[in-house]
Coordinates of C-alpha atoms in Angstrom, one line a residue:
Chain A
X1 CA -31.0 -3.9 29.3
X2 CA -34.1 -2.0 30.3
X3 CA -37.1 -2.1 28.0
X4 CA -36.7 1.7 27.6
X5 CA -33.2 1.4 26.3
X6 CA -34.1 -1.4 23.9
X7 CA -37.0 0.7 22.6
X8 CA -34.9 3.8 22.1
X9 CA -32.3 1.8 20.2
X10 CA -34.8 -0.1 18.1
X11 CA -36.7 2.9 16.8
X12 CA -33.6 4.5 15.2
X13 CA -33.9 7.5 17.5
X14 CA -30.9 8.9 19.4
X15 CA -29.1 6.5 21.7
X16 CA -27.4 9.2 23.8
X17 CA -28.5 12.6 25.0
X18 CA -25.1 14.3 25.2
X19 CA -22.1 12.8 23.4
X20 CA -18.8 14.5 24.1
X21 CA -16.0 13.8 21.6
X22 CA -12.5 14.8 23.0
X23 CA -10.1 15.3 20.1
X24 CA -11.4 16.3 16.7
X25 CA -8.8 14.8 14.4
X26 CA -9.5 12.4 11.6
X27 CA -11.4 9.9 13.7
X28 CA -13.1 12.3 16.1
X29 CA -14.4 14.5 13.3
X30 CA -15.5 11.5 11.3
X31 CA -17.4 10.2 14.3
X32 CA -19.0 13.6 14.8
X33 CA -20.2 13.6 11.2
X34 CA -21.4 10.0 11.4
X35 CA -23.3 10.5 14.7
X36 CA -25.1 13.4 13.1
X37 CA -26.0 11.6 9.9
X38 CA -27.3 8.6 11.7
X39 CA -29.1 10.5 14.5
X40 CA -27.2 8.8 17.3
X41 CA -27.0 11.7 19.8
X42 CA -29.4 14.5 20.7
X43 CA -26.4 16.8 21.3
X44 CA -22.9 16.5 19.9
X45 CA -20.2 18.2 21.9
X46 CA -16.7 18.7 20.6
X47 CA -13.6 19.3 22.7
X48 CA -10.2 20.0 21.5
X49 CA -7.2 21.6 23.2
X50 CA -6.4 23.5 20.0
X51 CA -8.3 26.7 19.4
X52 CA -7.5 26.3 15.7
X53 CA -9.2 22.9 15.6
X54 CA -12.2 24.3 17.6
X55 CA -12.6 27.0 15.0
X56 CA -12.5 24.5 12.2
X57 CA -15.1 22.4 13.9
X58 CA -17.3 25.4 14.2
X59 CA -16.7 26.4 10.6
X60 CA -17.5 22.9 9.5
X61 CA -20.6 22.7 11.8
X62 CA -19.5 19.4 13.2
X63 CA -20.9 19.8 16.7
X64 CA -23.6 21.6 18.6
X65 CA -21.1 23.0 21.1
X66 CA -17.3 23.4 21.0
X67 CA -15.0 23.6 24.0
X68 CA -11.3 23.8 24.7
X69 CA -11.9 22.7 28.3
X70 CA -13.0 19.1 28.7
X71 CA -14.0 19.6 32.3
X72 CA -16.8 22.0 31.3
X73 CA -17.8 20.0 28.3
X74 CA -18.4 16.6 30.0
X75 CA -21.0 18.0 32.5
X76 CA -24.3 16.2 31.8
X77 CA -22.7 13.8 29.3
X78 CA -24.0 10.2 29.1
X79 CA -21.1 9.3 26.6
X80 CA -17.6 10.6 26.4
X81 CA -15.3 9.3 23.6
X82 CA -11.6 10.0 23.8
X83 CA -10.2 10.5 20.3
X84 CA -6.8 11.8 21.3
X85 CA -3.4 10.2 21.0
X86 CA -2.7 7.6 23.8
X87 CA -0.2 9.8 25.4
X88 CA -2.9 12.3 26.3
X89 CA -5.3 9.8 28.0
X90 CA -4.0 10.2 31.6
X91 CA -4.3 14.0 31.6
X92 CA -7.7 13.9 29.9
X93 CA -9.0 11.3 32.3
X94 CA -7.8 13.3 35.3
X95 CA -9.4 16.4 33.9
X96 CA -12.8 14.9 33.3
X97 CA -13.0 12.6 36.3
X98 CA -14.5 15.0 38.9
X99 CA -17.1 16.2 36.4
X100 CA -18.6 13.1 34.9
X101 CA -22.2 12.4 35.8
X102 CA -23.0 9.2 37.7
X103 CA -23.2 6.2 35.4
X104 CA -21.7 8.0 32.4
X105 CA -20.0 5.8 29.8
X106 CA -16.4 6.6 28.8
X107 CA -15.2 5.1 25.5
X108 CA -12.2 5.7 23.2
X109 CA -10.9 4.9 19.7
X110 CA -7.3 4.2 20.5
X111 CA -5.2 1.7 18.6
X112 CA -3.7 0.0 21.7
X113 CA -6.2 -1.3 24.2
X114 CA -4.5 -2.8 27.3
X115 CA -2.8 0.4 28.3
X116 CA -5.8 2.5 27.3
X117 CA -8.2 0.5 29.4
X118 CA -5.8 0.5 32.4
X119 CA -5.3 4.3 32.2
X120 CA -9.1 4.9 32.0
X121 CA -10.0 2.5 34.8
X122 CA -7.3 3.8 37.1
X123 CA -8.1 7.5 36.6
X124 CA -11.9 7.5 36.4
X125 CA -14.3 7.1 39.4
X126 CA -15.9 3.7 40.0
X127 CA -19.4 4.9 38.9
X128 CA -18.2 5.4 35.4
X129 CA -18.6 2.6 32.8
X130 CA -15.5 2.1 30.7
X131 CA -16.1 0.6 27.3
X132 CA -12.9 1.0 25.2
X133 CA -13.3 0.7 21.4
X134 CA -11.1 0.6 18.3
X135 CA -12.6 1.3 14.9
X136 CA -10.4 -0.4 12.3
X137 CA -10.6 2.5 9.9
X138 CA -8.5 5.5 8.9
X139 CA -6.7 7.3 6.2
X140 CA -3.2 8.9 6.0
X141 CA -4.8 12.3 6.5
X142 CA -5.1 14.1 9.8
X143 CA -7.3 16.9 11.3
X144 CA -11.0 17.8 11.3
X145 CA -11.1 18.7 7.6
X146 CA -9.9 15.1 6.7
X147 CA -12.8 13.4 8.4
X148 CA -15.9 12.0 6.6
X149 CA -19.1 10.3 7.8
X150 CA -18.6 7.1 5.8
X151 CA -15.2 6.3 7.2
X152 CA -16.6 3.5 9.4
X153 CA -18.9 1.9 6.9
X154 CA -18.2 -1.8 6.3
X155 CA -15.3 -1.7 8.8
X156 CA -14.9 -3.6 12.0
X157 CA -15.0 -1.9 15.4
X158 CA -13.4 -3.9 18.2
X159 CA -14.7 -3.4 21.8
X160 CA -12.6 -4.5 24.7
X161 CA -14.7 -3.9 27.8
X162 CA -13.0 -4.9 31.1
X163 CA -14.5 -7.8 33.0
X164 CA -17.7 -6.8 34.9
X165 CA -18.7 -3.9 32.6
X166 CA -22.5 -3.9 32.4
X167 CA -23.9 -5.2 29.2
X168 CA -26.3 -2.3 28.6
X169 CA -23.4 0.1 28.4
X170 CA -21.5 -2.1 26.1
X171 CA -24.5 -2.6 23.9
X172 CA -25.2 1.1 23.6
X173 CA -21.6 1.8 22.4
X174 CA -21.9 -1.2 20.0
X175 CA -25.1 0.2 18.7
X176 CA -23.6 3.6 18.1
X177 CA -20.9 2.0 15.9
X178 CA -23.4 -0.2 14.1
X179 CA -25.4 2.9 13.2
X180 CA -22.1 4.3 11.8
X181 CA -22.0 1.3 9.5
X182 CA -19.5 -0.9 11.5
X183 CA -19.5 -4.5 12.4
X184 CA -18.7 -5.3 16.1
X185 CA -16.2 -7.7 17.5
X186 CA -15.5 -8.2 21.2
X187 CA -12.2 -9.4 22.6
X188 CA -10.0 -8.9 25.6
X189 CA -7.5 -6.0 25.4
X190 CA -4.3 -8.0 25.4
X191 CA -5.5 -10.2 22.6
X192 CA -6.5 -7.1 20.6
X193 CA -3.0 -5.7 21.0
X194 CA -1.4 -8.9 19.7
X195 CA -3.7 -9.0 16.6
X196 CA -3.1 -5.3 15.8
X197 CA 0.6 -5.7 16.3
X198 CA 0.7 -7.8 13.1
X199 CA -2.1 -6.3 11.1
X200 CA -1.3 -2.6 11.8
X201 CA 1.6 -1.8 14.1
X202 CA 4.3 -3.8 12.3
X203 CA 3.1 -2.7 8.8
X204 CA 3.3 0.9 9.9
X205 CA 6.7 0.4 11.4
X206 CA 8.0 -1.2 8.2
X207 CA 6.5 1.5 6.0
X208 CA 8.0 4.3 8.2
X209 CA 11.4 2.5 8.0
X210 CA 11.5 2.0 4.2
X211 CA 10.4 5.6 3.5
X212 CA 13.0 6.7 6.0
X213 CA 15.7 4.7 4.2
X214 CA 14.8 6.5 1.0
X215 CA 14.8 9.8 2.8
X216 CA 18.4 9.2 3.6
X217 CA 19.5 8.9 0.0
X218 CA 21.4 11.7 -1.7
X219 CA 19.2 14.5 -3.1
X220 CA 19.4 13.4 -6.7
X221 CA 18.6 9.8 -5.9
X222 CA 15.7 10.9 -3.7
X223 CA 14.3 12.9 -6.7
X224 CA 14.4 9.7 -8.8
X225 CA 12.7 7.7 -6.0
X226 CA 9.8 10.2 -6.1
X227 CA 9.7 10.2 -9.8
X228 CA 9.5 6.4 -10.1
X229 CA 7.6 5.7 -6.9
X230 CA 4.7 4.1 -8.8
X231 CA 6.7 0.9 -8.9
X232 CA 5.8 -0.1 -5.4
X233 CA 7.3 2.5 -3.1
X234 CA 4.4 4.9 -3.1
X235 CA 2.1 2.4 -1.4
X236 CA 4.4 2.6 1.6
X237 CA 4.5 6.4 1.6
X238 CA 0.8 6.5 2.1
X239 CA 1.0 4.6 5.3
X240 CA 4.1 6.4 6.4
X241 CA 2.3 9.7 6.1
X242 CA 0.1 8.9 9.1
X243 CA 0.0 11.1 12.2
X244 CA 3.5 10.9 13.9
X245 CA 2.2 11.6 17.4
X246 CA -0.5 8.9 17.3
X247 CA 2.0 6.4 16.0
X248 CA 4.7 7.3 18.5
X249 CA 2.2 6.6 21.2
X250 CA 1.1 3.3 19.6
X251 CA 4.7 2.0 19.7
X252 CA 5.4 3.3 23.2
X253 CA 2.2 1.6 24.4
X254 CA 2.3 -1.7 22.5
X255 CA 6.0 -2.3 22.9
X256 CA 6.1 -6.0 23.7
X257 CA 3.7 -7.3 21.0
X258 CA 5.2 -5.1 18.3
X259 CA 8.8 -6.2 19.2
X260 CA 7.7 -9.8 19.2
X261 CA 6.2 -9.5 15.7
X262 CA 9.2 -7.5 14.5
X263 CA 11.4 -10.4 15.6
X264 CA 9.4 -12.9 13.5
X265 CA 9.5 -10.5 10.6
X266 CA 13.2 -10.1 10.8
X267 CA 13.8 -13.8 10.9
X268 CA 11.7 -14.2 7.7
X269 CA 13.5 -11.3 6.0
X270 CA 16.8 -12.9 6.8
X271 CA 15.6 -16.2 5.2
X272 CA 14.6 -14.3 2.1
X273 CA 17.8 -12.4 2.0
X274 CA 19.7 -15.7 2.2
X275 CA 17.7 -17.1 -0.7
X276 CA 18.5 -14.1 -2.8
X277 CA 22.2 -14.2 -1.9
X278 CA 22.3 -17.9 -2.8
X279 CA 20.3 -17.5 -6.0
X280 CA 17.8 -20.0 -4.7
X281 CA 14.9 -19.4 -7.2
X282 CA 12.8 -22.3 -5.9
X283 CA 12.7 -20.9 -2.4
X284 CA 11.8 -17.4 -3.7
X285 CA 9.1 -18.7 -5.9
X286 CA 7.6 -20.8 -3.1
X287 CA 7.6 -17.8 -0.7
X288 CA 6.1 -15.5 -3.3
X289 CA 3.3 -17.9 -4.1
X290 CA 1.9 -18.5 -0.6
X291 CA 1.3 -14.8 -0.1
X292 CA -1.2 -14.7 -2.9
X293 CA -3.8 -16.7 -1.0
X294 CA -3.9 -14.2 1.8
X295 CA -4.7 -11.4 -0.6
X296 CA -7.5 -13.6 -2.0
X297 CA -9.0 -14.2 1.5
X298 CA -8.9 -10.4 2.2
X299 CA -10.8 -9.7 -1.0
X300 CA -13.3 -12.5 -0.2
X301 CA -13.8 -11.0 3.3
X302 CA -14.5 -7.6 1.6
X303 CA -11.8 -5.8 3.5
X304 CA -9.8 -5.0 0.4
Chain B
X1 CA 16.5 10.2 -38.3
X2 CA 15.3 10.2 -41.9
X3 CA 12.7 12.7 -43.0
X4 CA 10.4 9.8 -43.8
X5 CA 10.5 8.5 -40.2
X6 CA 9.9 11.9 -38.7
X7 CA 6.9 12.5 -41.0
X8 CA 5.3 9.1 -40.2
X9 CA 5.7 9.8 -36.5
X10 CA 4.5 13.3 -36.7
X11 CA 1.2 12.6 -38.5
X12 CA 0.0 10.2 -35.8
X13 CA 0.0 7.3 -38.2
X14 CA 1.5 3.9 -37.4
X15 CA 5.1 3.9 -36.3
X16 CA 5.7 0.3 -37.0
X17 CA 4.5 -2.2 -39.7
X18 CA 4.6 -5.4 -37.6
X19 CA 5.0 -5.3 -33.9
X20 CA 5.4 -8.7 -32.2
X21 CA 4.7 -8.9 -28.5
X22 CA 6.1 -12.0 -26.8
X23 CA 4.3 -12.8 -23.6
X24 CA 0.7 -11.6 -23.2
X25 CA 0.5 -11.2 -19.5
X26 CA -0.6 -8.0 -17.7
X27 CA 2.0 -5.8 -19.4
X28 CA 2.0 -7.4 -22.8
X29 CA -1.7 -7.5 -23.1
X30 CA -2.0 -3.9 -21.9
X31 CA 0.6 -2.8 -24.5
X32 CA -1.4 -4.7 -27.2
X33 CA -4.5 -2.8 -26.3
X34 CA -2.7 0.6 -26.1
X35 CA -1.0 0.0 -29.5
X36 CA -4.3 -0.6 -31.1
X37 CA -6.1 2.4 -29.4
X38 CA -3.3 4.7 -30.4
X39 CA -2.7 3.3 -33.9
X40 CA 0.9 2.6 -33.3
X41 CA 1.3 -0.5 -35.4
X42 CA -0.2 -1.6 -38.8
X43 CA -0.2 -5.2 -37.5
X44 CA -0.1 -6.5 -33.9
X45 CA 1.2 -10.0 -33.5
X46 CA 0.9 -11.8 -30.2
X47 CA 3.1 -14.7 -29.1
X48 CA 2.7 -16.8 -26.0
X49 CA 4.0 -20.2 -25.1
X50 CA 0.7 -21.0 -23.4
X51 CA -2.1 -22.1 -25.7
X52 CA -4.6 -21.0 -23.0
X53 CA -3.2 -17.5 -23.2
X54 CA -3.3 -17.5 -27.0
X55 CA -6.9 -18.5 -26.9
X56 CA -7.7 -15.7 -24.4
X57 CA -5.9 -13.2 -26.7
X58 CA -8.0 -14.4 -29.6
X59 CA -11.2 -14.2 -27.6
X60 CA -10.3 -10.7 -26.4
X61 CA -9.3 -9.8 -30.0
X62 CA -6.0 -8.2 -28.7
X63 CA -4.0 -9.0 -31.8
X64 CA -4.2 -9.5 -35.6
X65 CA -2.3 -12.8 -35.3
X66 CA -1.5 -15.1 -32.5
X67 CA 1.3 -17.7 -32.3
X68 CA 2.8 -20.1 -29.9
X69 CA 6.0 -20.2 -31.9
X70 CA 8.1 -17.0 -31.7
X71 CA 10.3 -18.0 -34.5
X72 CA 7.4 -18.0 -37.0
X73 CA 5.9 -14.8 -35.5
X74 CA 9.0 -12.5 -35.8
X75 CA 9.4 -12.9 -39.5
X76 CA 8.9 -9.5 -41.1
X77 CA 8.8 -7.7 -37.8
X78 CA 10.2 -4.2 -37.4
X79 CA 9.7 -4.3 -33.6
X80 CA 9.7 -7.2 -31.2
X81 CA 8.9 -6.5 -27.5
X82 CA 9.7 -9.2 -24.9
X83 CA 7.1 -9.1 -22.2
X84 CA 8.1 -12.4 -20.5
X85 CA 9.8 -13.0 -17.1
X86 CA 13.6 -12.3 -17.2
X87 CA 14.3 -16.0 -16.8
X88 CA 12.9 -16.7 -20.2
X89 CA 14.9 -14.0 -22.1
X90 CA 17.8 -16.2 -23.2
X91 CA 15.6 -18.9 -24.6
X92 CA 13.4 -16.4 -26.4
X93 CA 16.4 -14.5 -27.8
X94 CA 17.9 -17.7 -29.1
X95 CA 14.7 -18.8 -30.7
X96 CA 14.1 -15.5 -32.6
X97 CA 17.7 -14.6 -33.4
X98 CA 17.9 -16.5 -36.8
X99 CA 14.5 -15.1 -37.9
X100 CA 14.7 -11.4 -37.2
X101 CA 14.8 -9.2 -40.3
X102 CA 17.8 -7.0 -40.9
X103 CA 17.6 -3.9 -38.7
X104 CA 14.7 -5.0 -36.6
X105 CA 14.3 -3.4 -33.2
X106 CA 14.1 -5.7 -30.1
X107 CA 12.8 -4.1 -26.9
X108 CA 11.5 -5.4 -23.7
X109 CA 9.6 -4.4 -20.5
X110 CA 11.6 -6.1 -17.9
X111 CA 12.1 -4.7 -14.4
X112 CA 15.9 -5.3 -14.3
X113 CA 17.9 -3.8 -17.1
X114 CA 21.6 -4.7 -16.9
X115 CA 21.1 -8.4 -17.1
X116 CA 18.2 -8.0 -19.7
X117 CA 20.4 -5.8 -21.9
X118 CA 23.4 -8.2 -21.7
X119 CA 21.3 -11.3 -22.5
X120 CA 19.7 -9.6 -25.5
X121 CA 22.9 -8.1 -26.9
X122 CA 24.8 -11.4 -26.5
X123 CA 22.1 -13.6 -28.1
X124 CA 20.9 -11.5 -30.9
X125 CA 22.7 -10.8 -34.2
X126 CA 24.7 -7.6 -34.6
X127 CA 22.2 -6.2 -37.2
X128 CA 19.4 -6.0 -34.6
X129 CA 18.9 -2.8 -32.6
X130 CA 18.5 -3.5 -28.9
X131 CA 16.4 -0.8 -27.1
X132 CA 15.5 -2.1 -23.6
X133 CA 12.6 -0.4 -21.8
X134 CA 10.8 -0.5 -18.5
X135 CA 7.3 1.0 -18.2
X136 CA 6.9 1.9 -14.5
X137 CA 3.3 0.6 -14.3
X138 CA 1.5 -2.4 -13.2
X139 CA -1.1 -3.9 -10.9
X140 CA -1.2 -6.9 -8.7
X141 CA -3.2 -8.8 -11.3
X142 CA -1.7 -11.1 -13.9
X143 CA -2.7 -12.6 -17.3
X144 CA -4.2 -11.2 -20.5
X145 CA -7.6 -10.5 -19.0
X146 CA -6.0 -8.2 -16.4
X147 CA -4.5 -5.8 -18.9
X148 CA -6.0 -2.5 -20.0
X149 CA -5.0 0.2 -22.5
X150 CA -4.7 3.1 -20.0
X151 CA -2.2 1.3 -17.8
X152 CA 0.7 3.4 -19.0
X153 CA -1.0 6.8 -19.0
X154 CA 0.8 9.4 -16.9
X155 CA 3.5 6.8 -16.0
X156 CA 7.2 6.9 -16.7
X157 CA 8.9 4.6 -19.2
X158 CA 12.7 4.2 -18.7
X159 CA 14.7 3.3 -21.8
X160 CA 18.3 2.0 -21.3
X161 CA 19.7 1.6 -24.8
X162 CA 23.3 0.4 -24.8
X163 CA 26.1 2.8 -26.0
X164 CA 26.1 3.2 -29.7
X165 CA 22.4 2.3 -30.4
X166 CA 21.2 4.4 -33.3
X167 CA 19.0 7.3 -32.2
X168 CA 16.3 6.7 -34.8
X169 CA 15.5 3.3 -33.2
X170 CA 15.5 4.7 -29.7
X171 CA 13.2 7.5 -30.8
X172 CA 10.7 5.1 -32.5
X173 CA 10.4 3.1 -29.3
X174 CA 10.2 6.3 -27.2
X175 CA 7.4 7.6 -29.5
X176 CA 5.5 4.3 -29.1
X177 CA 5.4 4.8 -25.3
X178 CA 4.6 8.4 -25.6
X179 CA 1.6 7.5 -27.8
X180 CA 0.6 5.1 -24.9
X181 CA 0.6 8.1 -22.6
X182 CA 4.0 7.6 -20.9
X183 CA 6.8 10.1 -20.2
X184 CA 10.2 9.0 -21.3
X185 CA 13.4 8.9 -19.2
X186 CA 16.8 7.6 -20.5
X187 CA 19.5 6.2 -18.2
X188 CA 22.1 3.6 -18.2
X189 CA 21.1 0.1 -17.2
X190 CA 23.1 -0.2 -13.9
X191 CA 21.8 3.1 -12.7
X192 CA 18.2 2.0 -13.5
X193 CA 18.7 -1.2 -11.5
X194 CA 19.9 0.8 -8.4
X195 CA 17.0 3.2 -8.6
X196 CA 14.5 0.4 -8.9
X197 CA 16.1 -1.5 -6.1
X198 CA 14.8 1.1 -3.7
X199 CA 11.6 2.2 -5.4
X200 CA 10.3 -1.3 -6.4
X201 CA 12.4 -4.3 -5.5
X202 CA 12.9 -3.7 -1.8
X203 CA 9.2 -2.7 -1.3
X204 CA 8.1 -5.9 -2.9
X205 CA 10.6 -7.9 -0.9
X206 CA 9.4 -6.3 2.3
X207 CA 5.7 -6.8 1.4
X208 CA 6.3 -10.5 0.5
X209 CA 8.0 -10.9 3.9
X210 CA 5.4 -9.4 6.1
X211 CA 2.6 -11.2 4.4
X212 CA 4.6 -14.4 4.7
X213 CA 5.1 -13.7 8.4
X214 CA 1.3 -13.5 8.8
X215 CA 0.8 -16.6 6.8
X216 CA 2.9 -18.5 9.4
X217 CA 0.5 -17.6 12.2
X218 CA -1.8 -20.2 13.6
X219 CA -5.1 -20.6 11.7
X220 CA -7.3 -18.7 14.1
X221 CA -4.8 -15.8 14.3
X222 CA -4.6 -15.8 10.5
X223 CA -8.4 -15.4 10.3
X224 CA -8.2 -12.4 12.5
X225 CA -5.4 -10.9 10.4
X226 CA -7.6 -11.1 7.4
X227 CA -10.6 -9.7 9.3
X228 CA -8.8 -6.7 10.6
X229 CA -6.5 -6.2 7.6
X230 CA -7.8 -2.7 6.9
X231 CA -5.6 -1.3 9.6
X232 CA -2.5 -1.3 7.4
X233 CA -1.7 -4.9 6.5
X234 CA -3.9 -5.1 3.4
X235 CA -1.8 -2.5 1.6
X236 CA 1.1 -4.9 1.7
X237 CA -1.0 -7.9 0.5
X238 CA -1.8 -6.1 -2.7
X239 CA 1.9 -5.8 -3.6
X240 CA 2.6 -9.3 -2.3
X241 CA 0.0 -10.7 -4.7
X242 CA 2.2 -9.8 -7.7
X243 CA 3.3 -12.5 -10.1
X244 CA 5.7 -14.9 -8.3
X245 CA 7.7 -15.9 -11.4
X246 CA 8.4 -12.4 -12.4
X247 CA 9.5 -11.4 -9.0
X248 CA 11.7 -14.4 -8.5
X249 CA 13.5 -13.4 -11.7
X250 CA 13.8 -9.8 -10.5
X251 CA 15.6 -10.8 -7.3
X252 CA 17.8 -13.4 -9.0
X253 CA 18.8 -10.7 -11.6
X254 CA 19.2 -7.6 -9.4
X255 CA 20.8 -9.3 -6.5
X256 CA 23.6 -6.9 -5.6
X257 CA 21.5 -3.7 -5.7
X258 CA 18.6 -5.3 -3.8
X259 CA 20.9 -6.7 -1.1
X260 CA 22.6 -3.3 -0.7
X261 CA 19.3 -1.5 -0.2
X262 CA 18.1 -4.3 2.1
X263 CA 21.2 -3.8 4.2
X264 CA 20.4 -0.1 4.6
X265 CA 16.8 -0.9 5.4
X266 CA 17.8 -3.4 8.1
X267 CA 20.1 -0.9 9.8
X268 CA 17.2 1.6 9.9
X269 CA 14.8 -1.0 11.2
X270 CA 17.3 -1.9 13.9
X271 CA 17.5 1.8 15.0
X272 CA 13.7 2.0 15.2
X273 CA 13.5 -1.2 17.1
X274 CA 16.0 0.2 19.6
X275 CA 14.0 3.4 20.0
X276 CA 10.8 1.3 20.7
X277 CA 12.7 -0.9 23.2
X278 CA 14.1 2.1 25.0
X279 CA 10.8 4.0 24.9
X280 CA 12.5 6.9 23.1
X281 CA 9.4 8.8 22.1
X282 CA 11.4 11.8 20.7
X283 CA 13.4 9.6 18.3
X284 CA 10.2 7.9 17.1
X285 CA 8.4 11.1 16.5
X286 CA 11.4 12.5 14.6
X287 CA 11.5 9.5 12.3
X288 CA 7.8 9.5 11.7
X289 CA 7.7 13.2 10.8
X290 CA 10.4 13.2 8.1
X291 CA 8.6 10.5 6.1
X292 CA 5.6 12.8 5.5
X293 CA 7.5 15.1 3.3
X294 CA 8.3 12.3 0.8
X295 CA 4.6 11.5 0.5
X296 CA 3.9 15.2 -0.2
X297 CA 6.5 15.2 -2.9
X298 CA 5.0 12.2 -4.6
X299 CA 1.6 13.8 -4.6
X300 CA 3.1 17.0 -6.0
X301 CA 4.8 14.9 -8.7
X302 CA 1.4 13.4 -9.6
X303 CA 2.6 9.8 -9.1
X304 CA 0.3 9.1 -6.1

């Protein structure tokens, strides 16, 4: 890292001149807010294909410039962050590729990292530095109104730079997230995808399924499910209210790891089912006891 | 209902002279607190088989009297509420049966109502009025310290009195819960058990399973699951931290309805699994969209 870069980062001044956020949903709009609060960028540029979203961004004053055309927006950018669903990466990368300044950093916030990294590396020119990222933060709400600056505080952000990425670029992206309140972890993309398959993708799959099962009940039964949802069900509905397009793309792009974790889950569920059928109270009690210690660890790790 | 009873209930004065709560865990101790706050009983009597729990009850000043022996405690009671796991019902009912005053009401807070009702009716003398109840409220914490008076506010309480139970007794129990802030619903016990199988028992089963699946991972992988649990997993760990004995008894006593809902869930999960394997994005998007409206309904019903 050059002394200049270190100095800039040390004094709390802007890390980037022109940050372009593509996609102003929950994460993109939260990042826009956090970048402003923590003085990370001299200029914040918002890009969204939806004119409605652009108007909301202007109304909420989330950015210094708003564009529907990414090609125009990225001119002069030193950081571009893709905050769109994974399915849109290829088109966005191809749109911005010819217009990116030499040495610009391109990052993202996608939930699956191997596919995301490959699509970016394959579609962007060699002079661009690709530093993929994944902030482990979110809510069940979507859109620019749902974002808030504190979303990333106390949360992890995982960076998965491909081999050979220069350390200065990685450090600048890391510092951006630290300013937003996040802790940084680095790992390779395939490992990230395995970890998230169990911590995030499988839980969402399960939640979508159980809420779907309830949605199939007859109307009167469904009304009762809603009425008495406080008994456990409602916790699943929160997760199952997350953005459908984003989650479709997660499962399409992390297929193997998700199916592998689903296989393990199904085996465990079958064992529990058998214990219930047999009336094996000891087995049930044993299974229900070991899960408590994991909750304890999460509380201790301050991620509860 | 006699005019006297109506008057007593109307003026906000005590509904019962001597309420005996058996089992001072999360629900029992919350009820003790709420009864005191809302002036529901002239005298609150706590019974717990554990001397530690009795000492905690005394220290927290949750009751006017504390006993380890239910037989002694129920003398002179006009209401007894079982707040113990279902597996303890038979022993408790047999212990108190010879000592219950003529016409005493016996209620409970158990999560499964058909078995609970049968055990109470079969083991208590004919002069006792059995009014089973189930407050749809709780947290993942256990024990007398975890309780709080507001636990039942804005929540439903389902009463499942057997055919022929006198209306005055039902109304007195209903009024107790209303004073604690609950809304009352009446249904027959088998129907209750079907509704709760999908809203509560299946969600807990699923949560216990997925947290168990994570617990089986190698130590380093488990550390990462805890670290990055904010991405969805932690919501399941909260549910899966609930009391193991209580939940063992729920599954042993609501076997058929739980297995039936589990069957439906498994079919839906298989369909989703197939869509992921095939890369059928349209099917995934469709499934993920319909679950949002259920969340909306729960928020509208103020049960979120």
